[in-house]
Amino acid sequence: MDVSSFAQALEKERDTLAEQLSAIAVVNPLNPADWEAKDPSLDIMEADLNEVGDRVEERFSNLAEQNLLESRYRDVLRALEKIAAGTFGVCEISAEPIEQDRLSANPAARTCKAHMEREHELL
Ligand SMILES: [Zn+2]
């Protein structure tokens, strides 16, 4: 399988995700795959309660967004590692080749179509 076009797409997505994550989180210097949320200040002394509520809400929506981005970022990094290791395009559950059209739709896919629903069970 020619993986170079997948590698290109994955590298591009990795950079985009890193950029999006850097807007809402800071990378853990000890582990580049781990991002920590920027902590917006919740200084009650100078903010009224509505404002604090807004900031708490913002913090939670940032966290949800961060979790999504971070899990996608990990999948993309994992796929790039697989390319480097020569194991790209193999289902992590059945060890069968992942369908070409599935990889085209999602180069970071970890399973073949038959095991798509079990992808979330993988660590
Ligand atoms: Zn499979």
XYZ file of N, CA, C and O and ligand atoms in Angstrom:
493
model
N 0.834 -1.198 0.000
C 0.000 0.000 0.000
C 0.870 1.251 0.000
O 1.873 1.313 0.694
N 0.459 2.213 -0.814
C 1.192 3.482 -0.836
C 0.676 4.359 0.298
O -0.459 4.822 0.273
N 1.508 4.559 1.301
C 1.035 5.285 2.481
C 1.400 6.772 2.436
O 1.013 7.520 3.327
N 2.137 7.189 1.399
C 2.648 8.564 1.447
C 1.524 9.611 1.438
O 1.627 10.642 2.103
N 0.420 9.327 0.700
C -0.667 10.313 0.689
C -1.366 10.344 2.045
O -1.804 11.393 2.512
N -1.460 9.169 2.712
C -2.029 9.141 4.060
C -1.117 9.883 5.036
O -1.570 10.623 5.896
N 0.182 9.656 4.888
C 1.146 10.324 5.766
C 1.005 11.839 5.649
O 0.993 12.563 6.644
N 0.859 12.289 4.404
C 0.716 13.726 4.168
C -0.537 14.281 4.829
O -0.499 15.318 5.500
N -1.668 13.574 4.622
C -2.941 14.018 5.198
C -2.857 14.028 6.723
O -3.337 14.957 7.386
N -2.214 13.001 7.283
C -2.116 12.898 8.743
C -1.216 13.987 9.324
O -1.524 14.570 10.365
N -0.120 14.269 8.626
C 0.779 15.325 9.120
C 0.096 16.680 9.093
O 0.243 17.488 10.017
N -0.695 16.909 8.051
C -1.421 18.163 7.942
C -2.455 18.274 9.075
O -2.583 19.309 9.712
N -3.174 17.170 9.296
C -4.186 17.193 10.350
C -3.538 17.365 11.722
O -4.052 18.086 12.579
N -2.401 16.705 11.924
C -1.676 16.842 13.194
C -1.343 18.314 13.465
O -1.537 18.824 14.563
N -0.841 18.997 12.438
C -0.467 20.406 12.613
C -1.686 21.279 12.900
O -1.638 22.174 13.740
N -2.795 21.003 12.182
C -4.025 21.770 12.415
C -4.527 21.553 13.840
O -4.908 22.506 14.533
N -4.513 20.289 14.273
C -4.992 19.974 15.622
C -4.106 20.630 16.676
O -4.598 21.159 17.673
N -2.796 20.600 16.452
C -1.866 21.202 17.401
C -2.155 22.699 17.532
O -2.116 23.268 18.630
N -2.495 23.307 16.408
C -2.796 24.734 16.410
C -4.094 25.005 17.179
O -4.167 25.923 17.995
N -5.121 24.184 16.903
C -6.400 24.360 17.589
C -6.255 24.114 19.084
O -6.820 24.839 19.897
N -5.469 23.087 19.439
C -5.262 22.787 20.853
C -4.497 23.912 21.545
O -4.784 24.257 22.688
N -3.542 24.487 20.845
C -2.716 25.515 21.478
C -3.526 26.770 21.787
O -3.127 27.585 22.614
N -4.707 26.916 21.142
C -5.560 28.062 21.436
C -6.279 27.885 22.769
O -6.633 28.868 23.417
N -6.498 26.641 23.187
C -7.269 26.419 24.420
C -6.497 25.646 25.477
O -6.971 25.468 26.580
N -5.305 25.170 25.149
C -4.564 24.360 26.110
C -3.067 24.552 25.906
O -2.645 25.072 24.882
N -2.294 24.153 26.905
C -0.841 24.208 26.752
C -0.298 22.789 26.784
O -0.772 21.936 27.529
N 0.693 22.552 25.959
C 1.226 21.202 25.870
C 2.093 20.908 27.098
O 2.797 21.776 27.611
N 1.979 19.689 27.591
C 2.811 19.234 28.697
C 4.227 19.017 28.162
O 4.448 18.174 27.301
N 5.211 19.797 28.667
C 6.569 19.717 28.091
C 7.192 18.332 28.228
O 8.082 17.971 27.457
N 6.718 17.541 29.200
C 7.269 16.202 29.388
C 6.642 15.183 28.452
O 7.171 14.101 28.243
N 5.465 15.533 27.902
C 4.756 14.603 27.039
C 3.996 15.386 25.980
O 2.897 15.867 26.225
N 4.584 15.492 24.791
C 3.997 16.342 23.743
C 2.602 15.901 23.316
O 1.898 16.661 22.666
N 2.172 14.674 23.679
C 0.828 14.235 23.295
C -0.198 14.629 24.358
O -1.380 14.399 24.205
N 0.287 15.206 25.452
C -0.613 15.550 26.547
C -0.776 17.059 26.644
O 0.198 17.793 26.708
N -2.024 17.502 26.627
C -2.300 18.928 26.698
C -3.016 19.232 27.998
O -3.882 18.493 28.430
N -2.660 20.367 28.606
C -3.343 20.775 29.826
C -4.142 22.040 29.533
O -3.660 22.950 28.875
N -5.365 22.065 30.061
C -6.236 23.202 29.780
C -5.638 24.484 30.326
O -5.041 24.511 31.404
N -5.748 25.545 29.532
C -5.440 26.857 30.068
C -6.499 27.144 31.113
O -7.671 26.876 30.911
N -6.105 27.700 32.223
C -7.067 27.867 33.302
C -7.512 29.322 33.383
O -6.815 30.142 33.949
N -8.682 29.664 32.815
C -9.106 31.058 32.883
C -9.342 31.437 34.338
O -9.889 30.648 35.090
N -8.908 32.592 34.720
C -9.010 32.981 36.127
C -10.464 33.123 36.544
O -11.326 33.544 35.792
N -10.753 32.697 37.753
C -12.111 32.818 38.277
C -12.058 33.726 39.499
O -12.483 33.385 40.586
N -11.535 34.920 39.317
C -11.354 35.855 40.413
C -12.676 36.522 40.776
O -13.139 37.442 40.125
N -13.278 36.028 41.860
C -14.608 36.499 42.251
C -14.563 37.947 42.751
O -15.532 38.681 42.631
N -13.426 38.360 43.281
C -13.331 39.713 43.810
C -13.686 40.776 42.773
O -14.289 41.778 43.094
N -13.304 40.566 41.559
C -13.525 41.614 40.577
C -14.575 41.243 39.531
O -14.747 41.952 38.559
N -15.252 40.119 39.737
C -16.235 39.714 38.740
C -17.583 39.500 39.413
O -17.644 39.046 40.548
N -18.669 39.888 38.742
C -19.962 39.565 39.333
C -20.282 38.106 39.055
O -19.608 37.426 38.287
N -21.332 37.617 39.710
C -21.607 36.177 39.651
C -21.935 35.694 38.242
O -21.548 34.595 37.851
N -22.644 36.508 37.465
C -22.958 36.124 36.095
C -21.698 35.879 35.297
O -21.596 34.938 34.516
N -20.757 36.759 35.523
C -19.511 36.664 34.784
C -18.749 35.398 35.176
O -18.196 34.706 34.329
N -18.753 35.108 36.485
C -18.103 33.883 36.936
C -18.792 32.675 36.301
O -18.141 31.756 35.813
N -20.149 32.708 36.275
C -20.903 31.626 35.641
C -20.510 31.449 34.195
O -20.297 30.326 33.734
N -20.389 32.546 33.484
C -19.985 32.480 32.081
C -18.616 31.841 31.934
O -18.381 31.042 31.037
N -17.725 32.230 32.832
C -16.359 31.703 32.704
C -16.316 30.222 33.032
O -15.555 29.470 32.424
N -17.139 29.804 34.032
C -17.173 28.382 34.362
C -17.710 27.599 33.166
O -17.168 26.559 32.789
N -18.769 28.139 32.556
C -19.339 27.504 31.376
C -18.315 27.395 30.242
O -18.198 26.381 29.578
N -17.591 28.471 30.060
C -16.583 28.509 29.013
C -15.506 27.458 29.275
O -15.040 26.767 28.389
N -15.161 27.352 30.557
C -14.147 26.379 30.963
C -14.614 24.972 30.616
O -13.861 24.163 30.111
N -15.897 24.678 30.893
C -16.397 23.333 30.617
C -16.491 23.071 29.127
O -16.164 21.984 28.676
N -16.931 24.039 28.351
C -17.030 23.783 26.917
C -15.635 23.672 26.314
O -15.407 22.900 25.394
N -14.685 24.430 26.855
C -13.286 24.275 26.420
C -12.773 22.872 26.704
O -12.075 22.283 25.890
N -13.128 22.367 27.885
C -12.648 21.041 28.276
C -13.222 19.972 27.356
O -12.511 19.073 26.927
N -14.524 20.082 27.050
C -15.148 19.108 26.160
C -14.486 19.169 24.790
O -14.159 18.137 24.194
N -14.277 20.394 24.301
C -13.641 20.561 23.000
C -12.211 20.027 23.050
O -11.740 19.353 22.144
N -11.536 20.329 24.153
C -10.151 19.879 24.292
C -10.066 18.357 24.285
O -9.189 17.775 23.651
N -11.009 17.696 25.003
C -10.996 16.237 25.034
C -11.160 15.644 23.646
O -10.466 14.691 23.289
N -12.068 16.228 22.871
C -12.281 15.753 21.508
C -11.035 15.941 20.660
O -10.585 15.014 19.976
N -10.494 17.154 20.710
C -9.303 17.459 19.911
C -8.146 16.571 20.325
O -7.401 16.058 19.489
N -8.018 16.399 21.648
C -6.887 15.639 22.164
C -6.976 14.175 21.751
O -5.972 13.559 21.396
N -8.191 13.614 21.783
C -8.302 12.208 21.419
C -8.059 12.034 19.911
O -7.430 11.065 19.481
N -8.524 13.004 19.122
C -8.238 12.954 17.686
C -6.727 13.103 17.430
O -6.135 12.402 16.603
N -6.114 14.024 18.180
C -4.670 14.267 18.043
C -3.890 12.986 18.351
O -2.965 12.615 17.632
N -4.294 12.271 19.416
C -3.626 11.010 19.757
C -3.791 9.985 18.648
O -2.846 9.258 18.321
N -5.014 9.906 18.070
C -5.256 8.955 16.978
C -4.362 9.261 15.784
O -3.829 8.355 15.142
N -4.227 10.558 15.499
C -3.409 10.960 14.354
C -1.933 10.625 14.611
O -1.248 10.073 13.754
N -1.459 10.922 15.835
C -0.065 10.586 16.169
C 0.161 9.080 16.093
O 1.191 8.615 15.587
N -0.818 8.313 16.577
C -0.712 6.858 16.563
C -0.606 6.360 15.121
O 0.219 5.498 14.818
N -1.441 6.929 14.246
C -1.415 6.505 12.842
C -0.054 6.824 12.217
O 0.490 6.026 11.442
N 0.499 7.994 12.564
C 1.815 8.353 12.017
C 2.898 7.406 12.536
O 3.823 7.035 11.805
N 2.774 6.997 13.805
C 3.735 6.027 14.351
C 3.636 4.700 13.605
O 4.644 4.038 13.354
N 2.387 4.328 13.285
C 2.185 3.067 12.552
C 2.824 3.146 11.164
O 3.383 2.154 10.688
N 2.714 4.291 10.534
C 3.347 4.447 9.221
C 4.847 4.238 9.369
O 5.463 3.484 8.608
N 5.431 4.865 10.402
C 6.874 4.737 10.628
C 7.247 3.287 10.922
O 8.315 2.817 10.515
N 6.352 2.563 11.618
C 6.657 1.186 12.013
C 6.287 0.178 10.933
O 6.558 -1.017 11.073
N 5.618 0.650 9.870
C 5.227 -0.258 8.800
C 3.988 -1.084 9.121
O 3.733 -2.108 8.483
N 3.199 -0.655 10.119
C 2.003 -1.418 10.480
C 0.731 -0.637 10.184
O -0.334 -0.956 10.698
N 0.856 0.380 9.336
C -0.301 1.222 9.012
C -1.327 0.423 8.217
O -0.983 -0.400 7.378
N -2.629 0.690 8.491
C -3.695 0.099 7.677
C -4.087 -1.302 8.107
O -4.709 -2.029 7.349
N -3.693 -1.665 9.340
C -4.050 -2.984 9.855
C -5.030 -2.801 11.021
O -4.795 -1.992 11.920
N -6.135 -3.537 10.985
C -7.143 -3.453 12.047
C -6.532 -3.878 13.378
O -5.869 -4.906 13.463
N -6.747 -3.062 14.432
C -6.154 -3.383 15.730
C -6.909 -4.496 16.445
O -6.452 -5.022 17.452
N -8.100 -4.842 15.936
C -8.869 -5.911 16.575
C -8.675 -7.245 15.850
O -8.363 -8.258 16.458
N -8.807 -7.231 14.521
C -8.745 -8.503 13.785
C -7.416 -8.723 13.069
O -7.176 -9.798 12.531
N -6.561 -7.678 13.025
C -5.294 -7.731 12.295
C -5.496 -7.917 10.789
O -4.567 -8.243 10.062
N -6.737 -7.708 10.327
C -7.023 -7.726 8.885
C -6.693 -6.350 8.307
O -6.721 -5.350 9.034
N -6.425 -6.282 6.994
C -6.196 -4.965 6.391
C -7.453 -4.090 6.487
O -8.559 -4.597 6.320
N -7.262 -2.805 6.769
C -8.383 -1.872 6.802
C -8.721 -1.472 5.369
O -7.824 -1.241 4.558
N -10.021 -1.418 5.048
C -10.474 -1.107 3.694
C -9.924 0.250 3.242
O -9.901 1.210 4.011
N -9.553 0.304 1.951
C -8.980 1.519 1.384
C -9.917 2.733 1.535
O -9.487 3.826 1.884
N -11.221 2.519 1.280
C -12.144 3.665 1.351
C -12.324 4.137 2.790
O -12.552 5.318 3.034
N -12.205 3.228 3.749
C -12.278 3.644 5.149
C -11.061 4.504 5.504
O -11.176 5.522 6.164
N -9.896 4.086 5.029
C -8.684 4.867 5.295
C -8.730 6.219 4.577
O -8.245 7.220 5.112
N -9.319 6.242 3.396
C -9.424 7.513 2.677
C -10.310 8.474 3.455
O -10.036 9.672 3.522
N -11.394 7.945 4.034
C -12.304 8.789 4.808
C -11.668 9.189 6.129
O -11.864 10.296 6.615
N -10.903 8.286 6.720
C -10.279 8.557 8.014
C -8.957 7.821 8.114
O -8.890 6.684 8.552
N -7.858 8.485 7.736
C -6.543 7.803 7.745
C -6.107 7.395 9.147
O -5.196 6.581 9.285
N -6.771 7.951 10.181
C -6.401 7.572 11.552
C -7.258 6.420 12.063
O -7.172 6.055 13.240
N -8.071 5.817 11.188
C -8.928 4.696 11.604
C -8.082 3.582 12.210
O -7.011 3.253 11.709
N -8.589 2.992 13.292
C -7.824 1.945 13.978
C -8.363 0.555 13.706
O -7.739 -0.432 14.101
N -9.534 0.479 13.080
C -10.148 -0.823 12.828
C -10.685 -0.901 11.412
O -10.915 0.113 10.768
N -10.916 -2.130 10.956
C -11.604 -2.336 9.692
C -13.090 -2.039 9.898
O -13.537 -1.817 11.021
N -13.853 -2.041 8.818
C -15.274 -1.703 8.916
C -16.033 -2.639 9.855
O -16.911 -2.218 10.595
N -15.682 -3.915 9.818
C -16.401 -4.885 10.643
C -16.247 -4.584 12.136
O -17.093 -4.974 12.945
N -15.177 -3.873 12.486
C -14.926 -3.626 13.911
C -15.001 -2.156 14.296
O -14.581 -1.780 15.393
N -15.579 -1.355 13.397
C -15.737 0.079 13.656
C -16.386 0.373 15.004
O -15.982 1.278 15.721
N -17.448 -0.421 15.301
C -18.214 -0.134 16.516
C -17.430 -0.454 17.782
O -17.808 -0.025 18.856
N -16.382 -1.223 17.617
C -15.592 -1.570 18.813
C -14.346 -0.685 18.947
O -13.546 -0.897 19.864
N -14.206 0.282 18.046
C -13.006 1.136 18.080
C -12.868 1.838 19.431
O -11.762 2.002 19.941
N -13.999 2.249 20.016
C -13.941 2.984 21.291
C -13.448 2.109 22.438
O -13.059 2.613 23.480
N -13.480 0.775 22.237
C -13.009 -0.124 23.314
C -11.486 -0.152 23.391
O -10.924 -0.581 24.389
N -10.826 0.257 22.297
C -9.361 0.221 22.274
C -8.806 1.306 23.187
O -9.372 2.391 23.286
N -7.691 1.013 23.825
C -7.076 2.022 24.682
C -6.274 3.003 23.857
O -5.802 2.671 22.798
Zn -11.155 -5.835 12.088
